[in-house]
PDB file of N, CA, C and O in Angstrom, chain B, residues numbered from 101:
ATOM      1  N   UNK B 101    -142.615 -32.145   1.318  1.00  0.00           N
ATOM      2  CA  UNK B 101    -142.306 -31.207   2.169  1.00  0.00           C
ATOM      3  C   UNK B 101    -143.060 -31.366   2.806  1.00  0.00           C
ATOM      4  O   UNK B 101    -143.979 -32.159   2.599  1.00  0.00           O
ATOM      5  N   UNK B 102    -142.812 -30.065   4.643  1.00  0.00           N
ATOM      6  CA  UNK B 102    -143.130 -30.320   5.379  1.00  0.00           C
ATOM      7  C   UNK B 102    -143.991 -29.119   4.988  1.00  0.00           C
ATOM      8  O   UNK B 102    -144.031 -28.492   3.929  1.00  0.00           O
ATOM      9  N   UNK B 103    -144.943 -28.909   6.589  1.00  0.00           N
ATOM     10  CA  UNK B 103    -145.714 -27.636   7.060  1.00  0.00           C
ATOM     11  C   UNK B 103    -144.835 -27.245   7.170  1.00  0.00           C
ATOM     12  O   UNK B 103    -144.459 -26.769   6.099  1.00  0.00           O
ATOM     13  N   UNK B 104    -143.461 -27.007   8.692  1.00  0.00           N
ATOM     14  CA  UNK B 104    -142.579 -26.057   8.603  1.00  0.00           C
ATOM     15  C   UNK B 104    -142.735 -25.384   6.983  1.00  0.00           C
ATOM     16  O   UNK B 104    -143.457 -24.654   6.302  1.00  0.00           O
ATOM     17  N   UNK B 105    -141.041 -26.515   6.918  1.00  0.00           N
ATOM     18  CA  UNK B 105    -140.833 -25.682   5.159  1.00  0.00           C
ATOM     19  C   UNK B 105    -141.972 -24.884   4.566  1.00  0.00           C
ATOM     20  O   UNK B 105    -142.083 -23.660   4.493  1.00  0.00           O
ATOM     21  N   UNK B 106    -142.677 -25.696   4.217  1.00  0.00           N
ATOM     22  CA  UNK B 106    -143.899 -24.921   3.240  1.00  0.00           C
ATOM     23  C   UNK B 106    -144.119 -23.845   3.999  1.00  0.00           C
ATOM     24  O   UNK B 106    -144.386 -23.009   3.136  1.00  0.00           O
ATOM     25  N   UNK B 107    -144.181 -23.361   4.907  1.00  0.00           N
ATOM     26  CA  UNK B 107    -144.837 -21.942   5.768  1.00  0.00           C
ATOM     27  C   UNK B 107    -143.607 -20.842   5.592  1.00  0.00           C
ATOM     28  O   UNK B 107    -143.826 -19.672   5.280  1.00  0.00           O
ATOM     29  N   UNK B 108    -142.277 -21.382   5.836  1.00  0.00           N
ATOM     30  CA  UNK B 108    -141.478 -21.190   5.296  1.00  0.00           C
ATOM     31  C   UNK B 108    -140.541 -20.559   4.391  1.00  0.00           C
ATOM     32  O   UNK B 108    -139.560 -19.815   4.418  1.00  0.00           O
ATOM     33  N   UNK B 109    -141.279 -21.187   3.577  1.00  0.00           N
ATOM     34  CA  UNK B 109    -141.353 -20.904   2.095  1.00  0.00           C
ATOM     35  C   UNK B 109    -141.640 -19.921   1.751  1.00  0.00           C
ATOM     36  O   UNK B 109    -140.861 -19.162   1.173  1.00  0.00           O
ATOM     37  N   UNK B 110    -143.646 -19.485   2.184  1.00  0.00           N
ATOM     38  CA  UNK B 110    -144.810 -18.624   2.334  1.00  0.00           C
ATOM     39  C   UNK B 110    -144.688 -17.416   3.070  1.00  0.00           C
ATOM     40  O   UNK B 110    -145.472 -16.483   2.892  1.00  0.00           O
ATOM     41  N   UNK B 111    -143.695 -17.372   3.939  1.00  0.00           N
ATOM     42  CA  UNK B 111    -143.269 -16.238   4.666  1.00  0.00           C
ATOM     43  C   UNK B 111    -141.870 -15.928   3.362  1.00  0.00           C
ATOM     44  O   UNK B 111    -142.376 -15.311   2.424  1.00  0.00           O
ATOM     45  N   UNK B 112    -140.775 -16.121   3.184  1.00  0.00           N
ATOM     46  CA  UNK B 112    -139.529 -15.682   1.836  1.00  0.00           C
ATOM     47  C   UNK B 112    -140.574 -15.423   0.853  1.00  0.00           C
ATOM     48  O   UNK B 112    -140.480 -14.232   0.555  1.00  0.00           O
ATOM     49  N   UNK B 113    -141.716 -16.082   0.078  1.00  0.00           N
ATOM     50  CA  UNK B 113    -142.188 -15.133  -0.851  1.00  0.00           C
ATOM     51  C   UNK B 113    -142.641 -14.160  -0.210  1.00  0.00           C
ATOM     52  O   UNK B 113    -142.176 -13.083  -0.585  1.00  0.00           O
ATOM     53  N   UNK B 114    -143.667 -14.091   0.948  1.00  0.00           N
ATOM     54  CA  UNK B 114    -144.358 -12.391   1.397  1.00  0.00           C
ATOM     55  C   UNK B 114    -143.032 -11.420   1.341  1.00  0.00           C
ATOM     56  O   UNK B 114    -142.754 -10.472   0.607  1.00  0.00           O
ATOM     57  N   UNK B 115    -142.485 -11.913   2.187  1.00  0.00           N
ATOM     58  CA  UNK B 115    -141.053 -10.559   2.122  1.00  0.00           C
ATOM     59  C   UNK B 115    -140.696 -10.335   0.438  1.00  0.00           C
ATOM     60  O   UNK B 115    -140.866  -9.133   0.232  1.00  0.00           O
ATOM     61  N   UNK B 116    -140.394 -10.818  -0.470  1.00  0.00           N
ATOM     62  CA  UNK B 116    -139.977 -10.198  -2.062  1.00  0.00           C
ATOM     63  C   UNK B 116    -141.474 -10.311  -2.571  1.00  0.00           C
ATOM     64  O   UNK B 116    -141.334 -10.452  -3.786  1.00  0.00           O
ATOM     65  N   UNK B 117    -143.080 -10.326  -2.244  1.00  0.00           N
ATOM     66  CA  UNK B 117    -143.480  -9.120  -2.680  1.00  0.00           C
ATOM     67  C   UNK B 117    -143.326  -8.303  -1.734  1.00  0.00           C
ATOM     68  O   UNK B 117    -142.387  -8.802  -1.115  1.00  0.00           O
ATOM     69  N   UNK B 118    -143.563  -7.556  -1.308  1.00  0.00           N
ATOM     70  CA  UNK B 118    -143.858  -7.067   0.301  1.00  0.00           C
ATOM     71  C   UNK B 118    -142.653  -5.777  -0.234  1.00  0.00           C
ATOM     72  O   UNK B 118    -142.914  -4.578  -0.137  1.00  0.00           O
ATOM     73  N   UNK B 119    -140.912  -6.488  -0.975  1.00  0.00           N
ATOM     74  CA  UNK B 119    -140.062  -5.686  -1.018  1.00  0.00           C
ATOM     75  C   UNK B 119    -141.014  -5.029  -2.870  1.00  0.00           C
ATOM     76  O   UNK B 119    -141.451  -3.921  -3.182  1.00  0.00           O
ATOM     77  N   UNK B 120    -140.980  -5.979  -3.420  1.00  0.00           N
ATOM     78  CA  UNK B 120    -141.738  -5.321  -4.794  1.00  0.00           C
ATOM     79  C   UNK B 120    -142.754  -4.352  -4.043  1.00  0.00           C
ATOM     80  O   UNK B 120    -142.431  -3.219  -4.400  1.00  0.00           O
ATOM     81  N   UNK B 121    -143.362  -4.307  -3.549  1.00  0.00           N
ATOM     82  CA  UNK B 121    -144.566  -3.432  -3.531  1.00  0.00           C
ATOM     83  C   UNK B 121    -143.626  -1.910  -2.729  1.00  0.00           C
ATOM     84  O   UNK B 121    -143.721  -0.915  -3.447  1.00  0.00           O
ATOM     85  N   UNK B 122    -142.866  -1.695  -1.516  1.00  0.00           N
ATOM     86  CA  UNK B 122    -142.062  -1.233  -1.232  1.00  0.00           C
ATOM     87  C   UNK B 122    -141.697  -0.530  -2.460  1.00  0.00           C
ATOM     88  O   UNK B 122    -142.444   0.404  -2.753  1.00  0.00           O
ATOM     89  N   UNK B 123    -140.679  -0.776  -3.275  1.00  0.00           N
ATOM     90  CA  UNK B 123    -140.423  -0.175  -4.457  1.00  0.00           C
ATOM     91  C   UNK B 123    -140.801  -0.165  -5.691  1.00  0.00           C
ATOM     92  O   UNK B 123    -140.090  -0.202  -6.695  1.00  0.00           O
ATOM     93  N   UNK B 124    -142.254  -0.100  -5.586  1.00  0.00           N
ATOM     94  CA  UNK B 124    -143.575   0.101  -6.216  1.00  0.00           C
ATOM     95  C   UNK B 124    -143.894   1.467  -6.201  1.00  0.00           C
ATOM     96  O   UNK B 124    -143.968   2.324  -7.082  1.00  0.00           O
ATOM     97  N   UNK B 125    -144.154   1.461  -4.352  1.00  0.00           N
ATOM     98  CA  UNK B 125    -144.543   3.052  -4.190  1.00  0.00           C
ATOM     99  C   UNK B 125    -143.878   3.686  -3.775  1.00  0.00           C
ATOM    100  O   UNK B 125    -144.420   4.445  -2.972  1.00  0.00           O
ATOM    101  N   UNK B 126    -142.373   3.888  -3.937  1.00  0.00           N
ATOM    102  CA  UNK B 126    -141.237   4.448  -3.546  1.00  0.00           C
ATOM    103  C   UNK B 126    -140.957   5.638  -5.276  1.00  0.00           C
ATOM    104  O   UNK B 126    -140.456   6.728  -5.552  1.00  0.00           O
ATOM    105  N   UNK B 127    -141.745   4.375  -6.066  1.00  0.00           N
ATOM    106  CA  UNK B 127    -141.359   5.335  -7.745  1.00  0.00           C
ATOM    107  C   UNK B 127    -142.326   6.063  -7.589  1.00  0.00           C
ATOM    108  O   UNK B 127    -142.339   7.292  -7.646  1.00  0.00           O
ATOM    109  N   UNK B 128    -143.595   5.016  -7.288  1.00  0.00           N
ATOM    110  CA  UNK B 128    -144.781   5.546  -7.471  1.00  0.00           C
ATOM    111  C   UNK B 128    -144.904   7.576  -6.841  1.00  0.00           C
ATOM    112  O   UNK B 128    -145.097   8.639  -7.431  1.00  0.00           O
ATOM    113  N   UNK B 129    -144.606   7.084  -5.074  1.00  0.00           N
ATOM    114  CA  UNK B 129    -144.013   8.344  -4.682  1.00  0.00           C
ATOM    115  C   UNK B 129    -142.815   9.955  -5.857  1.00  0.00           C
ATOM    116  O   UNK B 129    -142.826  11.176  -6.014  1.00  0.00           O
ATOM    117  N   UNK B 130    -142.226   9.037  -6.203  1.00  0.00           N
ATOM    118  CA  UNK B 130    -141.339   9.814  -7.071  1.00  0.00           C
ATOM    119  C   UNK B 130    -142.019  10.696  -8.384  1.00  0.00           C
ATOM    120  O   UNK B 130    -141.468  11.648  -8.936  1.00  0.00           O
ATOM    121  N   UNK B 131    -142.770  10.375  -8.581  1.00  0.00           N
ATOM    122  CA  UNK B 131    -143.910  11.080  -9.701  1.00  0.00           C
ATOM    123  C   UNK B 131    -145.353  11.337  -9.882  1.00  0.00           C
ATOM    124  O   UNK B 131    -146.278  11.322 -10.694  1.00  0.00           O
ATOM    125  N   UNK B 132    -144.820  11.727  -7.950  1.00  0.00           N
ATOM    126  CA  UNK B 132    -146.872  12.686  -7.794  1.00  0.00           C
ATOM    127  C   UNK B 132    -145.438  13.979  -6.689  1.00  0.00           C
ATOM    128  O   UNK B 132    -144.246  14.058  -6.391  1.00  0.00           O
ATOM    129  N   UNK B 133    -146.857  14.731  -6.513  1.00  0.00           N
ATOM    130  CA  UNK B 133    -145.784  15.515  -5.339  1.00  0.00           C
ATOM    131  C   UNK B 133    -147.821  16.296  -4.198  1.00  0.00           C
ATOM    132  O   UNK B 133    -148.954  15.942  -4.524  1.00  0.00           O
ATOM    133  N   UNK B 134    -147.492  17.251  -3.067  1.00  0.00           N
ATOM    134  CA  UNK B 134    -148.303  17.012  -2.939  1.00  0.00           C
ATOM    135  C   UNK B 134    -149.123  15.961  -2.160  1.00  0.00           C
ATOM    136  O   UNK B 134    -148.430  15.011  -1.796  1.00  0.00           O
ATOM    137  N   UNK B 135    -150.698  15.878  -1.739  1.00  0.00           N
ATOM    138  CA  UNK B 135    -151.233  15.015  -0.785  1.00  0.00           C
ATOM    139  C   UNK B 135    -151.124  13.998  -1.354  1.00  0.00           C
ATOM    140  O   UNK B 135    -150.974  13.237  -0.398  1.00  0.00           O
ATOM    141  N   UNK B 136    -151.069  13.124  -2.603  1.00  0.00           N
ATOM    142  CA  UNK B 136    -151.113  12.118  -3.796  1.00  0.00           C
ATOM    143  C   UNK B 136    -149.586  11.558  -3.262  1.00  0.00           C
ATOM    144  O   UNK B 136    -149.329  10.354  -3.280  1.00  0.00           O
ATOM    145  N   UNK B 137    -148.726  12.456  -2.844  1.00  0.00           N
ATOM    146  CA  UNK B 137    -147.012  11.759  -3.045  1.00  0.00           C
ATOM    147  C   UNK B 137    -147.006  11.343  -1.150  1.00  0.00           C
ATOM    148  O   UNK B 137    -146.325  10.432  -0.680  1.00  0.00           O
ATOM    149  N   UNK B 138    -148.081  12.411  -0.185  1.00  0.00           N
ATOM    150  CA  UNK B 138    -147.754  11.508   0.757  1.00  0.00           C
ATOM    151  C   UNK B 138    -148.323  10.404   1.284  1.00  0.00           C
ATOM    152  O   UNK B 138    -147.875   9.775   2.242  1.00  0.00           O
ATOM    153  N   UNK B 139    -150.057   9.970   0.205  1.00  0.00           N
ATOM    154  CA  UNK B 139    -150.499   9.009   0.536  1.00  0.00           C
ATOM    155  C   UNK B 139    -150.150   8.042  -0.218  1.00  0.00           C
ATOM    156  O   UNK B 139    -150.804   7.008  -0.077  1.00  0.00           O
ATOM    157  N   UNK B 140    -148.593   8.044  -1.649  1.00  0.00           N
ATOM    158  CA  UNK B 140    -148.056   7.448  -1.806  1.00  0.00           C
ATOM    159  C   UNK B 140    -147.532   6.437  -0.486  1.00  0.00           C
ATOM    160  O   UNK B 140    -147.938   5.331  -0.129  1.00  0.00           O
ATOM    161  N   UNK B 141    -146.369   7.399   0.105  1.00  0.00           N
ATOM    162  CA  UNK B 141    -145.262   7.128   0.255  1.00  0.00           C
ATOM    163  C   UNK B 141    -146.472   6.650   2.613  1.00  0.00           C
ATOM    164  O   UNK B 141    -146.070   5.919   3.519  1.00  0.00           O
ATOM    165  N   UNK B 142    -147.181   7.114   2.578  1.00  0.00           N
ATOM    166  CA  UNK B 142    -147.885   6.716   3.409  1.00  0.00           C
ATOM    167  C   UNK B 142    -148.331   5.228   3.423  1.00  0.00           C
ATOM    168  O   UNK B 142    -148.872   4.864   4.467  1.00  0.00           O
ATOM    169  N   UNK B 143    -148.229   4.553   2.694  1.00  0.00           N
ATOM    170  CA  UNK B 143    -148.096   3.229   1.390  1.00  0.00           C
ATOM    171  C   UNK B 143    -147.123   2.939   1.877  1.00  0.00           C
ATOM    172  O   UNK B 143    -147.353   1.919   2.527  1.00  0.00           O
ATOM    173  N   UNK B 144    -145.813   3.303   2.004  1.00  0.00           N
ATOM    174  CA  UNK B 144    -144.453   2.868   1.959  1.00  0.00           C
ATOM    175  C   UNK B 144    -144.374   2.214   3.503  1.00  0.00           C
ATOM    176  O   UNK B 144    -143.931   1.131   3.885  1.00  0.00           O
ATOM    177  N   UNK B 145    -144.962   3.280   4.195  1.00  0.00           N
ATOM    178  CA  UNK B 145    -144.697   3.108   5.455  1.00  0.00           C
ATOM    179  C   UNK B 145    -145.252   2.128   6.157  1.00  0.00           C
ATOM    180  O   UNK B 145    -144.786   1.610   7.173  1.00  0.00           O
ATOM    181  N   UNK B 146    -146.596   1.784   5.427  1.00  0.00           N
ATOM    182  CA  UNK B 146    -147.702   0.536   6.144  1.00  0.00           C
ATOM    183  C   UNK B 146    -146.875  -0.395   5.607  1.00  0.00           C
ATOM    184  O   UNK B 146    -146.201  -0.793   6.558  1.00  0.00           O
ATOM    185  N   UNK B 147    -146.531  -0.989   4.591  1.00  0.00           N
ATOM    186  CA  UNK B 147    -146.175  -1.892   3.484  1.00  0.00           C
ATOM    187  C   UNK B 147    -144.235  -2.262   4.938  1.00  0.00           C
ATOM    188  O   UNK B 147    -143.872  -3.350   5.384  1.00  0.00           O
ATOM    189  N   UNK B 148    -143.621  -0.972   5.157  1.00  0.00           N
ATOM    190  CA  UNK B 148    -142.712  -1.650   6.047  1.00  0.00           C
ATOM    191  C   UNK B 148    -142.915  -2.084   7.333  1.00  0.00           C
ATOM    192  O   UNK B 148    -141.910  -2.580   7.843  1.00  0.00           O
ATOM    193  N   UNK B 149    -143.922  -2.053   8.033  1.00  0.00           N
ATOM    194  CA  UNK B 149    -144.929  -2.161   9.199  1.00  0.00           C
ATOM    195  C   UNK B 149    -145.152  -4.522   8.447  1.00  0.00           C
ATOM    196  O   UNK B 149    -144.379  -5.426   8.763  1.00  0.00           O
ATOM    197  N   UNK B 150    -145.770  -4.588   7.997  1.00  0.00           N
ATOM    198  CA  UNK B 150    -146.667  -5.273   7.633  1.00  0.00           C
ATOM    199  C   UNK B 150    -144.690  -6.170   7.217  1.00  0.00           C
ATOM    200  O   UNK B 150    -144.648  -7.370   7.488  1.00  0.00           O
ATOM    201  N   UNK B 151    -144.056  -5.873   6.944  1.00  0.00           N
ATOM    202  CA  UNK B 151    -142.991  -5.977   6.528  1.00  0.00           C
ATOM    203  C   UNK B 151    -142.309  -6.761   7.445  1.00  0.00           C
ATOM    204  O   UNK B 151    -141.827  -7.860   7.172  1.00  0.00           O
ATOM    205  N   UNK B 152    -142.244  -6.052   8.864  1.00  0.00           N
ATOM    206  CA  UNK B 152    -141.011  -5.768   9.977  1.00  0.00           C
ATOM    207  C   UNK B 152    -141.827  -6.721  10.854  1.00  0.00           C
ATOM    208  O   UNK B 152    -141.273  -7.113  11.881  1.00  0.00           O
ATOM    209  N   UNK B 153    -143.445  -7.276  10.511  1.00  0.00           N
ATOM    210  CA  UNK B 153    -144.117  -8.355  11.068  1.00  0.00           C
ATOM    211  C   UNK B 153    -143.018  -9.412  10.262  1.00  0.00           C
ATOM    212  O   UNK B 153    -142.096  -9.897  10.917  1.00  0.00           O
ATOM    213  N   UNK B 154    -143.159  -9.701   8.958  1.00  0.00           N
ATOM    214  CA  UNK B 154    -143.275 -10.968   8.374  1.00  0.00           C
ATOM    215  C   UNK B 154    -141.296 -11.431   8.782  1.00  0.00           C
ATOM    216  O   UNK B 154    -140.846 -12.573   8.692  1.00  0.00           O
ATOM    217  N   UNK B 155    -140.588 -10.349   9.149  1.00  0.00           N
ATOM    218  CA  UNK B 155    -139.933 -10.284   9.819  1.00  0.00           C
ATOM    219  C   UNK B 155    -139.241 -11.797  10.940  1.00  0.00           C
ATOM    220  O   UNK B 155    -138.659 -12.875  11.055  1.00  0.00           O
ATOM    221  N   UNK B 156    -140.358  -9.985  11.820  1.00  0.00           N
ATOM    222  CA  UNK B 156    -140.281 -11.097  13.015  1.00  0.00           C
ATOM    223  C   UNK B 156    -140.620 -13.182  12.748  1.00  0.00           C
ATOM    224  O   UNK B 156    -140.297 -14.368  12.808  1.00  0.00           O
ATOM    225  N   UNK B 157    -141.239 -12.427  12.542  1.00  0.00           N
ATOM    226  CA  UNK B 157    -142.175 -14.526  11.856  1.00  0.00           C
ATOM    227  C   UNK B 157    -141.027 -15.096  11.971  1.00  0.00           C
ATOM    228  O   UNK B 157    -140.663 -15.872  12.855  1.00  0.00           O
ATOM    229  N   UNK B 158    -140.259 -14.584  10.775  1.00  0.00           N
ATOM    230  CA  UNK B 158    -138.803 -15.189   9.816  1.00  0.00           C
ATOM    231  C   UNK B 158    -138.121 -15.755  10.686  1.00  0.00           C
ATOM    232  O   UNK B 158    -137.554 -16.844  10.592  1.00  0.00           O
ATOM    233  N   UNK B 159    -138.165 -14.687  12.002  1.00  0.00           N
ATOM    234  CA  UNK B 159    -136.868 -14.757  12.720  1.00  0.00           C
ATOM    235  C   UNK B 159    -136.740 -16.197  14.097  1.00  0.00           C
ATOM    236  O   UNK B 159    -135.825 -16.617  14.805  1.00  0.00           O
ATOM    237  N   UNK B 160    -138.254 -16.559  13.903  1.00  0.00           N
ATOM    238  CA  UNK B 160    -138.506 -16.846  14.885  1.00  0.00           C
ATOM    239  C   UNK B 160    -137.735 -18.883  14.430  1.00  0.00           C
ATOM    240  O   UNK B 160    -137.766 -19.762  15.291  1.00  0.00           O
TER     241      UNK B 160
END
């Protein structure tokens, strides 16, 4: 296994974890109201930002 292959696998695993985190945050937001829902959706937004960065790295 080369360093590049290991790096790619790590990025793919990270992307999978981020997808799970997004799904979890959305599910949590569905059960909340008001400020707590806003906070959960803010977490979704932050995770999307990180996922976009990972996607950009994977495209290289």
